[in-house]
XYZ file of C-alpha atoms in Angstrom:
528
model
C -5.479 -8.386 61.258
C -5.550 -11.827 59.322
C -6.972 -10.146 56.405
C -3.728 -7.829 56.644
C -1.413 -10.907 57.013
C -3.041 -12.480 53.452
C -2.582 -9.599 51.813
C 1.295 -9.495 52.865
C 0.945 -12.696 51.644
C -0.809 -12.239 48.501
C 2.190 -10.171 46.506
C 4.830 -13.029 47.205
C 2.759 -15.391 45.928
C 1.591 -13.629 42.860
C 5.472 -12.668 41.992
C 6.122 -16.515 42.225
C 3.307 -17.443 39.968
C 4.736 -14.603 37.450
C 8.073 -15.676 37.816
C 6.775 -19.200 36.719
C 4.752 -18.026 33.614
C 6.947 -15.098 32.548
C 9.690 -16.699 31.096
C 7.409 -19.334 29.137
C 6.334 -16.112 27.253
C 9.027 -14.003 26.647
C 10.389 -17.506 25.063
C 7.759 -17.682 22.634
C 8.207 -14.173 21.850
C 12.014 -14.153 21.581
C 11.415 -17.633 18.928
C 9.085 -16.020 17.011
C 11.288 -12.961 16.552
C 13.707 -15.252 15.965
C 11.607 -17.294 13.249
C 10.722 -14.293 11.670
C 14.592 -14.060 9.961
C 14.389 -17.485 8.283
C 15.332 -17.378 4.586
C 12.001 -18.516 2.621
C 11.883 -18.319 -1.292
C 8.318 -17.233 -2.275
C 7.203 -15.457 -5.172
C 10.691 -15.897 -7.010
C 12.572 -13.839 -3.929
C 14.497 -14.431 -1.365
C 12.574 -12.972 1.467
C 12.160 -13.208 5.508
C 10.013 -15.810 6.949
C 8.132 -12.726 8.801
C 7.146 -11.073 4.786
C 6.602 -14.787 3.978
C 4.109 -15.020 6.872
C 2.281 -11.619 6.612
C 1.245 -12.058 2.606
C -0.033 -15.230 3.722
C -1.966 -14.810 6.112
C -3.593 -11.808 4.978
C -4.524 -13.126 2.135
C -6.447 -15.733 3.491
C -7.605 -14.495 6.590
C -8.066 -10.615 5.286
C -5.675 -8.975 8.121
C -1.908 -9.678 8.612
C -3.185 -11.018 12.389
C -5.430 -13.938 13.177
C -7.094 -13.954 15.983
C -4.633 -11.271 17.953
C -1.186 -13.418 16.851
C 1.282 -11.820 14.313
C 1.290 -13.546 11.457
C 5.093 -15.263 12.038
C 3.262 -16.815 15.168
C 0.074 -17.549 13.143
C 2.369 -19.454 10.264
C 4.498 -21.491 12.640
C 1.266 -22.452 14.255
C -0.437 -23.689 11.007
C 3.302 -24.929 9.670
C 3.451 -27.248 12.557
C 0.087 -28.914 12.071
C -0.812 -28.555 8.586
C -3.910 -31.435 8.831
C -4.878 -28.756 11.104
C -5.065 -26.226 8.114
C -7.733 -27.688 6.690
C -9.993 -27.616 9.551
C -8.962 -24.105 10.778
C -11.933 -21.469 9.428
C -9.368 -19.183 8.568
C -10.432 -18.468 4.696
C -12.135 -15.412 5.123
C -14.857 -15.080 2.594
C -17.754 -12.087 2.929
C -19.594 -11.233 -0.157
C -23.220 -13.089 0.652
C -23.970 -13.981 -3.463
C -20.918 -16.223 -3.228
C -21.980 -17.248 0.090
C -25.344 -18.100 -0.992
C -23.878 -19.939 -4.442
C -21.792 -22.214 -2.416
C -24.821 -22.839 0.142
C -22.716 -21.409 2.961
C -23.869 -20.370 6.011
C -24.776 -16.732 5.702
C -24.148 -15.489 8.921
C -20.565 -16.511 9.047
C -17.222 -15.000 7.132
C -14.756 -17.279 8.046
C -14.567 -20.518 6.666
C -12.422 -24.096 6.690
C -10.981 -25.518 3.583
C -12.988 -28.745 4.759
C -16.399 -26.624 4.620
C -15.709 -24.972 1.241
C -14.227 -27.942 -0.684
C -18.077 -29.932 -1.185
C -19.031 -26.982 -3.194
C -16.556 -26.872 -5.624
C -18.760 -28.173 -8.180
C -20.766 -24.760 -8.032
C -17.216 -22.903 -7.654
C -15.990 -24.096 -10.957
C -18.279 -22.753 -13.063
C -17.585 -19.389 -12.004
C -14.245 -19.993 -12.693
C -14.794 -20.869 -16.340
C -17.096 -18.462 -16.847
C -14.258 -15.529 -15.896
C -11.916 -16.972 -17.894
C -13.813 -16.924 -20.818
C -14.120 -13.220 -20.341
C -10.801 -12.692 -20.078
C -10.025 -14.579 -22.790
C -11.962 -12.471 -24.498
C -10.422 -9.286 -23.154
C -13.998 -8.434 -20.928
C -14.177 -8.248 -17.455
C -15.671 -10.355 -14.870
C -18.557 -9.738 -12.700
C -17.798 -9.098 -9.428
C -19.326 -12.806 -8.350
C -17.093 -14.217 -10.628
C -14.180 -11.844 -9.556
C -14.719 -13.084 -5.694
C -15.047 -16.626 -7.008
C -11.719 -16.306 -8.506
C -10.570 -14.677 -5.012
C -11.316 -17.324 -2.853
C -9.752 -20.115 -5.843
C -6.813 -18.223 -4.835
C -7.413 -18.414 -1.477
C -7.712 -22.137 -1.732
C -4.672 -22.838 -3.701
C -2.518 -20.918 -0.960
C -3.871 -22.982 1.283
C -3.337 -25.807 -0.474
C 0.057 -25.154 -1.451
C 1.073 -24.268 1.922
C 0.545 -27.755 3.280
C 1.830 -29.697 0.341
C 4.933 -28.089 1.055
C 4.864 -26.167 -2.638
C 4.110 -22.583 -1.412
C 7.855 -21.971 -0.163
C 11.526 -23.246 -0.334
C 13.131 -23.259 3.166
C 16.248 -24.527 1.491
C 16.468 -21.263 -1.475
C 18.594 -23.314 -4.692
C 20.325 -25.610 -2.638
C 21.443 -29.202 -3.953
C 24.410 -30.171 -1.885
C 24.474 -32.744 0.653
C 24.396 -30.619 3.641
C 21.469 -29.020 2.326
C 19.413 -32.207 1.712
C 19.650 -32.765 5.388
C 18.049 -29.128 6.341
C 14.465 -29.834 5.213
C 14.512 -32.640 7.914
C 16.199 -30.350 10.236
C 13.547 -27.586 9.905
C 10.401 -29.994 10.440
C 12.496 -30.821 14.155
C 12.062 -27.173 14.595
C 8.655 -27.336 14.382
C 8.142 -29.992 16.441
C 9.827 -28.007 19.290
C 7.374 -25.478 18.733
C 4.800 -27.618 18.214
C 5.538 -28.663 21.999
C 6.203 -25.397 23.201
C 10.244 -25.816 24.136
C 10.828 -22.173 22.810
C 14.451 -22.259 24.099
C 15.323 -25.058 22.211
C 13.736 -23.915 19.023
C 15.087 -20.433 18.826
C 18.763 -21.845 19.583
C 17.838 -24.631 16.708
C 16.472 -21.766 14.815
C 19.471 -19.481 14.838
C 21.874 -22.470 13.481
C 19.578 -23.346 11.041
C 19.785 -19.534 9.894
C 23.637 -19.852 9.532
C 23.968 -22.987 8.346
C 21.394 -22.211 4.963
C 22.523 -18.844 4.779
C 26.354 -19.623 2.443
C 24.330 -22.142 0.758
C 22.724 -19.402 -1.625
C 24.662 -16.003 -3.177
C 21.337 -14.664 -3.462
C 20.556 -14.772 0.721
C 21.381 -11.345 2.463
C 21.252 -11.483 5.971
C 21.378 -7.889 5.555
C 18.288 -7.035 3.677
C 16.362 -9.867 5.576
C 16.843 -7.763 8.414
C 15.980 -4.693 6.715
C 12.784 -6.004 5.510
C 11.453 -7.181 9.012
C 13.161 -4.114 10.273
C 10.687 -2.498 7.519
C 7.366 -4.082 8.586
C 8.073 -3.397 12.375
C 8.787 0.229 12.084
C 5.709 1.080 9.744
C 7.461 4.267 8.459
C 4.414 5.447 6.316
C 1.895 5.251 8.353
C 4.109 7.165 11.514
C 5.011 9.781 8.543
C 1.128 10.324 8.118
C 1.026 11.053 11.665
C 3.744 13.857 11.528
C 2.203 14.680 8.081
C -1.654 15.089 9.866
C -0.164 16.498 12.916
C 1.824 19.289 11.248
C -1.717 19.862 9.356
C -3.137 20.699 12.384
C -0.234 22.915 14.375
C -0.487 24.701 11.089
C -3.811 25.813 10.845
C -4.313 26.490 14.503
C -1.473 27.904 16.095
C 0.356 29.290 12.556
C 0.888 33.073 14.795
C 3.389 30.771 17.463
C 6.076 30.598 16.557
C 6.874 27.602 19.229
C 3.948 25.492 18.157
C 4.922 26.613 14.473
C 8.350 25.254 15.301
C 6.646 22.257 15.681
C 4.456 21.996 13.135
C 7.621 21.867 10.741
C 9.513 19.314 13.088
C 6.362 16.756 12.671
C 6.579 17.454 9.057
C 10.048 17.006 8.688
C 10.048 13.855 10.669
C 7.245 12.438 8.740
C 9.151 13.446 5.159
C 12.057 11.696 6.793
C 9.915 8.408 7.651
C 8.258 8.719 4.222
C 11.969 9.040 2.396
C 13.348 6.501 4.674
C 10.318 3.895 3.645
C 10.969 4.590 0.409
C 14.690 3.938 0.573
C 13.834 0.731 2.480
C 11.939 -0.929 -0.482
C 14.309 0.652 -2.930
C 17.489 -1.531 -0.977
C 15.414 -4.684 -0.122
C 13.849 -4.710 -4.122
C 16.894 -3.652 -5.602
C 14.136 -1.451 -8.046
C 12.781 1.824 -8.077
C 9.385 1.916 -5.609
C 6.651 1.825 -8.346
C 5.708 -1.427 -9.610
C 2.483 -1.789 -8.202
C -0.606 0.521 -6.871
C 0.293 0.667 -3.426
C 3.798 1.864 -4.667
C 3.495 4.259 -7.084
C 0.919 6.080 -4.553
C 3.423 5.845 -1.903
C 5.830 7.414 -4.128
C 3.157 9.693 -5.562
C 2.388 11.134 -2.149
C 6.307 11.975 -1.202
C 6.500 13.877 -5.034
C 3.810 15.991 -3.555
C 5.181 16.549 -0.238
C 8.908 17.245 -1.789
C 7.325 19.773 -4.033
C 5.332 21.314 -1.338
C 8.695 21.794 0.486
C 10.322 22.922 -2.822
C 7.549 25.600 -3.850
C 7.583 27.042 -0.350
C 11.139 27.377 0.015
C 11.440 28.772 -3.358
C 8.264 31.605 -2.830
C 8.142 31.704 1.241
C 4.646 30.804 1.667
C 3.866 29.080 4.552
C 0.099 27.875 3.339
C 1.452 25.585 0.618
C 2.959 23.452 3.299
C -0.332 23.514 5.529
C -2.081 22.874 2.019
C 1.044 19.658 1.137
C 0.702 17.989 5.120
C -3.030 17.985 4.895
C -2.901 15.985 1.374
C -0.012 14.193 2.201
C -1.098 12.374 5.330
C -5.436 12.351 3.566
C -3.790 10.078 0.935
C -1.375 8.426 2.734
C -4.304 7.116 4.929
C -7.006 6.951 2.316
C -4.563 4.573 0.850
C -4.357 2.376 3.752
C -8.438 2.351 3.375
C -7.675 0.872 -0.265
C -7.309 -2.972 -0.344
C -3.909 -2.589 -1.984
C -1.036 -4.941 -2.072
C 1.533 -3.413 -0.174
C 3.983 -6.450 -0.195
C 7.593 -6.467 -1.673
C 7.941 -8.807 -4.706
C 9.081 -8.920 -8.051
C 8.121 -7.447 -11.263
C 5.792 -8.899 -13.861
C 8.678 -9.483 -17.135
C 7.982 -6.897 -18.976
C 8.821 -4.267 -16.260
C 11.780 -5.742 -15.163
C 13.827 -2.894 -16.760
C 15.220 -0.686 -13.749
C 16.162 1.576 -17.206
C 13.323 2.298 -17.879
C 11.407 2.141 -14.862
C 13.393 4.363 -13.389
C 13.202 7.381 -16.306
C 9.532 6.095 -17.486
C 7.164 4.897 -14.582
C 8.849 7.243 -12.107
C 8.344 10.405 -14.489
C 4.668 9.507 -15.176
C 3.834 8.771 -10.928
C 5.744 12.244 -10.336
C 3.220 14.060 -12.434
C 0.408 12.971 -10.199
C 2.060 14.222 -7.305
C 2.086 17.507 -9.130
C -1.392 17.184 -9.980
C -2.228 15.952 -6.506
C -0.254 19.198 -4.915
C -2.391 21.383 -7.597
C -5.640 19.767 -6.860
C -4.639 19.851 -2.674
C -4.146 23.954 -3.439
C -7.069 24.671 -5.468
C -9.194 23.233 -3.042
C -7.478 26.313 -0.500
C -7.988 28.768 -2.884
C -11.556 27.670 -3.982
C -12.497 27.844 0.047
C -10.743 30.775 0.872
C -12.673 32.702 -1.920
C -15.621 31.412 -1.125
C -15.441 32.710 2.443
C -13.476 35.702 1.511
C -10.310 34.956 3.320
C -8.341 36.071 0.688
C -6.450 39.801 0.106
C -6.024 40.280 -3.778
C -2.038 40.342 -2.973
C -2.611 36.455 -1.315
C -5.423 35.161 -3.899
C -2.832 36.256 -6.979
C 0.316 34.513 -5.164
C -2.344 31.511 -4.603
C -3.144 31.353 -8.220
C 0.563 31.845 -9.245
C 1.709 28.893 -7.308
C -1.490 26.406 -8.799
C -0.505 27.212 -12.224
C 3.635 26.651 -11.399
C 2.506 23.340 -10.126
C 0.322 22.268 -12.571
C 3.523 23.391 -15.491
C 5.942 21.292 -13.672
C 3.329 18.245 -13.724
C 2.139 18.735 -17.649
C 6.180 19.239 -17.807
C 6.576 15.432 -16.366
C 3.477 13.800 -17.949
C 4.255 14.672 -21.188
C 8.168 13.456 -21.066
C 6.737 10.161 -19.350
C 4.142 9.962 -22.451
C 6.776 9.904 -24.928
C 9.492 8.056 -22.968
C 6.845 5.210 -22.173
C 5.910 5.051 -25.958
C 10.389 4.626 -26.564
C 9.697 2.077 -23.958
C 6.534 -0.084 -25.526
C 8.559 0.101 -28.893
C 11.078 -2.070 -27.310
C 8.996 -4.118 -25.673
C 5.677 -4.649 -28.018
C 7.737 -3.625 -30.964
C 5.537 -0.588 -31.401
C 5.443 3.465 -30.313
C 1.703 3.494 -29.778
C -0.896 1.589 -29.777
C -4.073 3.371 -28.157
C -3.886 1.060 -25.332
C -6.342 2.573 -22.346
C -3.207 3.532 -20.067
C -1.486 5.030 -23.276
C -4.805 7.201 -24.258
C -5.892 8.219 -20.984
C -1.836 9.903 -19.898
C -2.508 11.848 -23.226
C -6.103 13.039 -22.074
C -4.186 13.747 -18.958
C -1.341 15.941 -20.466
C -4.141 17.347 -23.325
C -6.435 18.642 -20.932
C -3.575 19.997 -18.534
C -1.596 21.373 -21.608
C -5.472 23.124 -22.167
C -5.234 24.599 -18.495
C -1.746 25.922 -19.271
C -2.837 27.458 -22.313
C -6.198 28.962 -20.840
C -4.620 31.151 -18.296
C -1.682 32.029 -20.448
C -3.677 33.186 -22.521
C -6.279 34.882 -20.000
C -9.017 33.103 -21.173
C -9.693 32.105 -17.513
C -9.239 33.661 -14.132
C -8.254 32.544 -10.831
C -11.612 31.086 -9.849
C -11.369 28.630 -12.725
C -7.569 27.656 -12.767
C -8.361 26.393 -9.218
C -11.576 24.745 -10.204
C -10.097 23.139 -13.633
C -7.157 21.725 -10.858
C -9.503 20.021 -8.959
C -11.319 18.587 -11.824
C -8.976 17.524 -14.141
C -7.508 15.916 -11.329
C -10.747 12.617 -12.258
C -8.618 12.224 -15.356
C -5.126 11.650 -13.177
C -7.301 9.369 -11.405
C -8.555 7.466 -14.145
C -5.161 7.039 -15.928
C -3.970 6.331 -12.653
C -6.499 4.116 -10.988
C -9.163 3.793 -13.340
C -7.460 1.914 -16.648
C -6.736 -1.100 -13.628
C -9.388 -0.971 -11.599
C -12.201 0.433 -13.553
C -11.534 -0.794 -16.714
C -9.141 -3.665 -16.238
C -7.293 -4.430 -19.564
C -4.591 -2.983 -21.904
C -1.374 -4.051 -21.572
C -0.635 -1.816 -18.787
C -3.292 -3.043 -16.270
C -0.895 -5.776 -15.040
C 0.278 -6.251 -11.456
C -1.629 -3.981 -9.384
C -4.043 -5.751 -6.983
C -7.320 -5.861 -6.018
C -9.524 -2.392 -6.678
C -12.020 -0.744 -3.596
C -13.450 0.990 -6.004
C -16.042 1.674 -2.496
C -13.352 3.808 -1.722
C -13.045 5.612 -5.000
C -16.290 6.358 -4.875
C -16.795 8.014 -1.781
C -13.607 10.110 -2.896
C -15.855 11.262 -6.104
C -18.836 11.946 -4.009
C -17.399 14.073 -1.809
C -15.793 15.811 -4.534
C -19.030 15.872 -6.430
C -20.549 17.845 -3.365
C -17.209 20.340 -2.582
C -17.615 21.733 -6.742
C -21.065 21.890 -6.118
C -21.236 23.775 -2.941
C -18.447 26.267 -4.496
C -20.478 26.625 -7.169
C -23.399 27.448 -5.244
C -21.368 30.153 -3.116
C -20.279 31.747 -6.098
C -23.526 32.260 -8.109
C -26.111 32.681 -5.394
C -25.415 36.559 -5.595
C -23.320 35.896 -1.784
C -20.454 38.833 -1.675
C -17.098 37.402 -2.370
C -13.680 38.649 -4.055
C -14.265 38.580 -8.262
């Protein structure tokens, strides 16, 4: 019976306790998403303290959260001790040669500024040593690469507590402006202490009072841009994307579950178009400046002809065929360490012109390609199993060789409108830079494929099997003149590589052509 009466007890008391400790974190919360609308210059834009935050962070930590915070909490934490900064083993660094050159501690992959800075003596020899290369037009080894990496690193850091890495006050000289600086570093002291209230009220004046001190602040595409990062509309469009995929293949004779199948791929098109449309208005560019971009963009020019082709020839299979690749590169992307964050162009891109009629030309021919490639991989399987009827293998090889037209179609306009392009920019047509040769391998060797079945030099067994492999040289005009090769005036702007990634891509490909290969020679019955 006492044992009863404590446990009447027990739920009072716990609701107090909450009651007490509740509010203490839905203030921290409410401040941060407050915080995360500041105005910060960075980069030369005008962006939200939460984009501000997550480039940071993951660049010197690896992730865009540190130790389970978001990375506005994780900046306001560092911004309001910034001695603390250099204490805090936050610079991730895990490649063990650099470890073992700086006489790190192996075991570990997160490091202090304080730990790393003795060593810079065997640091800056690496240094030199890459820029000689590059001087030189070579490329770095990867020690010297990661060297160069963590310099970065360091420098962020460093900036960021000298007070250099970001303008609070964006081109502001007036009077009331010199007193905001002051203003902000009280704001961080009330966080620093932990009155939340105080800081988000402090925090939302501060927002209107720097906000008419700049034409260039726009309260509404600083809320666009966090709204941006909190929905994550490409990776929820690779769900509907995969999920579609799925409903597809396994329940295609339902027509409820086929129902929706298309309503999960019509969401995700509308997440991917809406992503798009999200960079497009916070940029104020066309979304392909940079790797993470143009595949992006690449991926929704395969989806949109996927939806295109079927409408156009009723086939159901080429939208199975467009979710599956779709949402596979949409999260072999994510795999990728690419920069996905929203900044400006390098100068000589800074043409929305020719960006627009160029760059997005070229990246719509590897969607092409990448919806060819995606199909002859079906048709490749299918024959190899005999799945197909000679009615469905002839539509199947119709529809690779419209594709693959429409994409030798867009490479080869992009080809000569980038060459209009270099001429006003490096006062030349062409110059056999490695982006410049490699599109016309791409558009040769296509333009070859074209002309092949034309001509019926090859039949449907090879048009699918010259779509997956000419797809390496999209890749390598694509990926492979930054990544693999890494110079040419064209290599500029696009991150770091995971060329890890790329390789396991090959591999597996390696192994699909020969295991096709195999099926069709090794005297197994199968359609001609």
């Amino acid at each position: 019976m006492t044992l009863i009466k404590h446990k009447k007890l027990l739920l009072p008391m716990m609701l107090f306790l909450l009651a007490g400790i509740a509010p203490a974190y839905a203030d921290a919360s409410s401040a941060i998403n407050t915080a995360k609308h500041i105005p910060i210059q960075h980069n030369g834009r005008i962006k939200p303290f939460d984009s501000f935050a997550r480039q940071t962070v993951k660049l010197i930590t690896g992730s865009e959260r540190w130790q389970k915070k978001e990375p506005t909490a994780v900046m306001l934490d560092q911004l309001s001790n910034l001695e603390g900064s250099r204490r805090l083993k936050w610079i991730r660094l895990n490649y063990a040669e650099l470890k073992q050159t700086l006489a790190l501690p192996p075991a570990e992959n997160f490091f202090s500024m304080e730990e790393i800075q003795p060593s810079m003596n065997k640091l800056l020899p690496l240094l030199r040593s890459s820029q000689a290369k590059r001087d030189q037009d070579l490329r770095p080894v990867k020690l010297e690469q990661k060297a160069e990496f963590l310099y970065t690193q360091l420098m962020t850091l460093e900036r960021l507590i000298s007070g250099e890495l970001a303008t609070v006050v964006p081109g502001a000289e007036t009077p009331e402006a010199a007193a905001l600086p002051a203003e902000f570093e009280r704001l961080l002291g009330l966080y620093r202490s932990g009155s939340f209230q105080e800081f988000e009220e402090g925090t939302r004046a501060w927002i209107q009072k720097v906000g008419p001190l700049s034409k260039e602040i726009s309260h509404a595409k600083i809320l666009l841009e966090v709204r941006y990062f909190e929905m994550k509309p490409f990776e929820w469009a690779a769900a509907g994307y995969l999920l579609s995929f799925v409903l597809l293949l396994l329940f295609k004779h339902s027509r409820l579950l086929r129902g929706a199948a298309l309503a999960a791929l019509a969401g995700g098109f509308l997440l991917h178009t809406l992503g798009l449309a999200m960079r497009i208005v916070v940029l104020s560019r066309p979304p392909v400046s940079n790797m993470y971009e143009s595949m992006v963009f690449m991926n929704w020019v395969a989806m949109l002809g996927a939806l295109l082709f079927a409408l156009l020839y009723r086939n159901l299979p080429i939208l199975t065929v467009g979710s599956l690749a779709s949402g596979f590169i949409m999260v072999y992307g994510n795999l990728l360490p690419l920069d996905s964050s929203l900044d400006v162009l390098v100068p000589v891109l800074r043409s929305n012109y020719w960006l627009t009629i160029h760059v997005l030309t070229i990246v719509s021919s590897y969607g092409a390609f990448g919806l060819a490639m995606a199909l002859g991989h079906r048709h490749l399987l299918c024959a190899a199993f005999n799945k197909f009827s000679e009615s469905a293998k002839e539509e199947s090889a119709r529809l690779i060789y419209r594709v693959i037209q429409l994409g030798t179609i867009l490479i080869g306009a992009g080809t000569v409108l980038g060459g209009v392009w270099a001429n006003e920019s490096w006062g030349r047509f062409w110059g056999w830079d490695p982006k410049e040769t490699w599109a016309l391998i791409t558009c040769l060797v296509y333009l070859a494929i074209v002309h092949l079945w034309y001509s019926k030099r090859i039949n449907d067994f090879w048009l699918a099997m010259s779509s997956v492999l000419c797809f390496f040289s999209v890749l390598m005009t694509w990926y492979g003149v930054n990544f693999v090769l890494g110079r040419g005036l064209h290599s500029y702007g696009f991150g770091a590589g995971g060329m890890a990634w790329i390789n396991v891509y090959l591999l597996l490909e390696a192994l699909f052509v020969l295991f096709i290969l195999s099926r069709r020679y090794a005297g197994k019955p199968q359609s001609p």
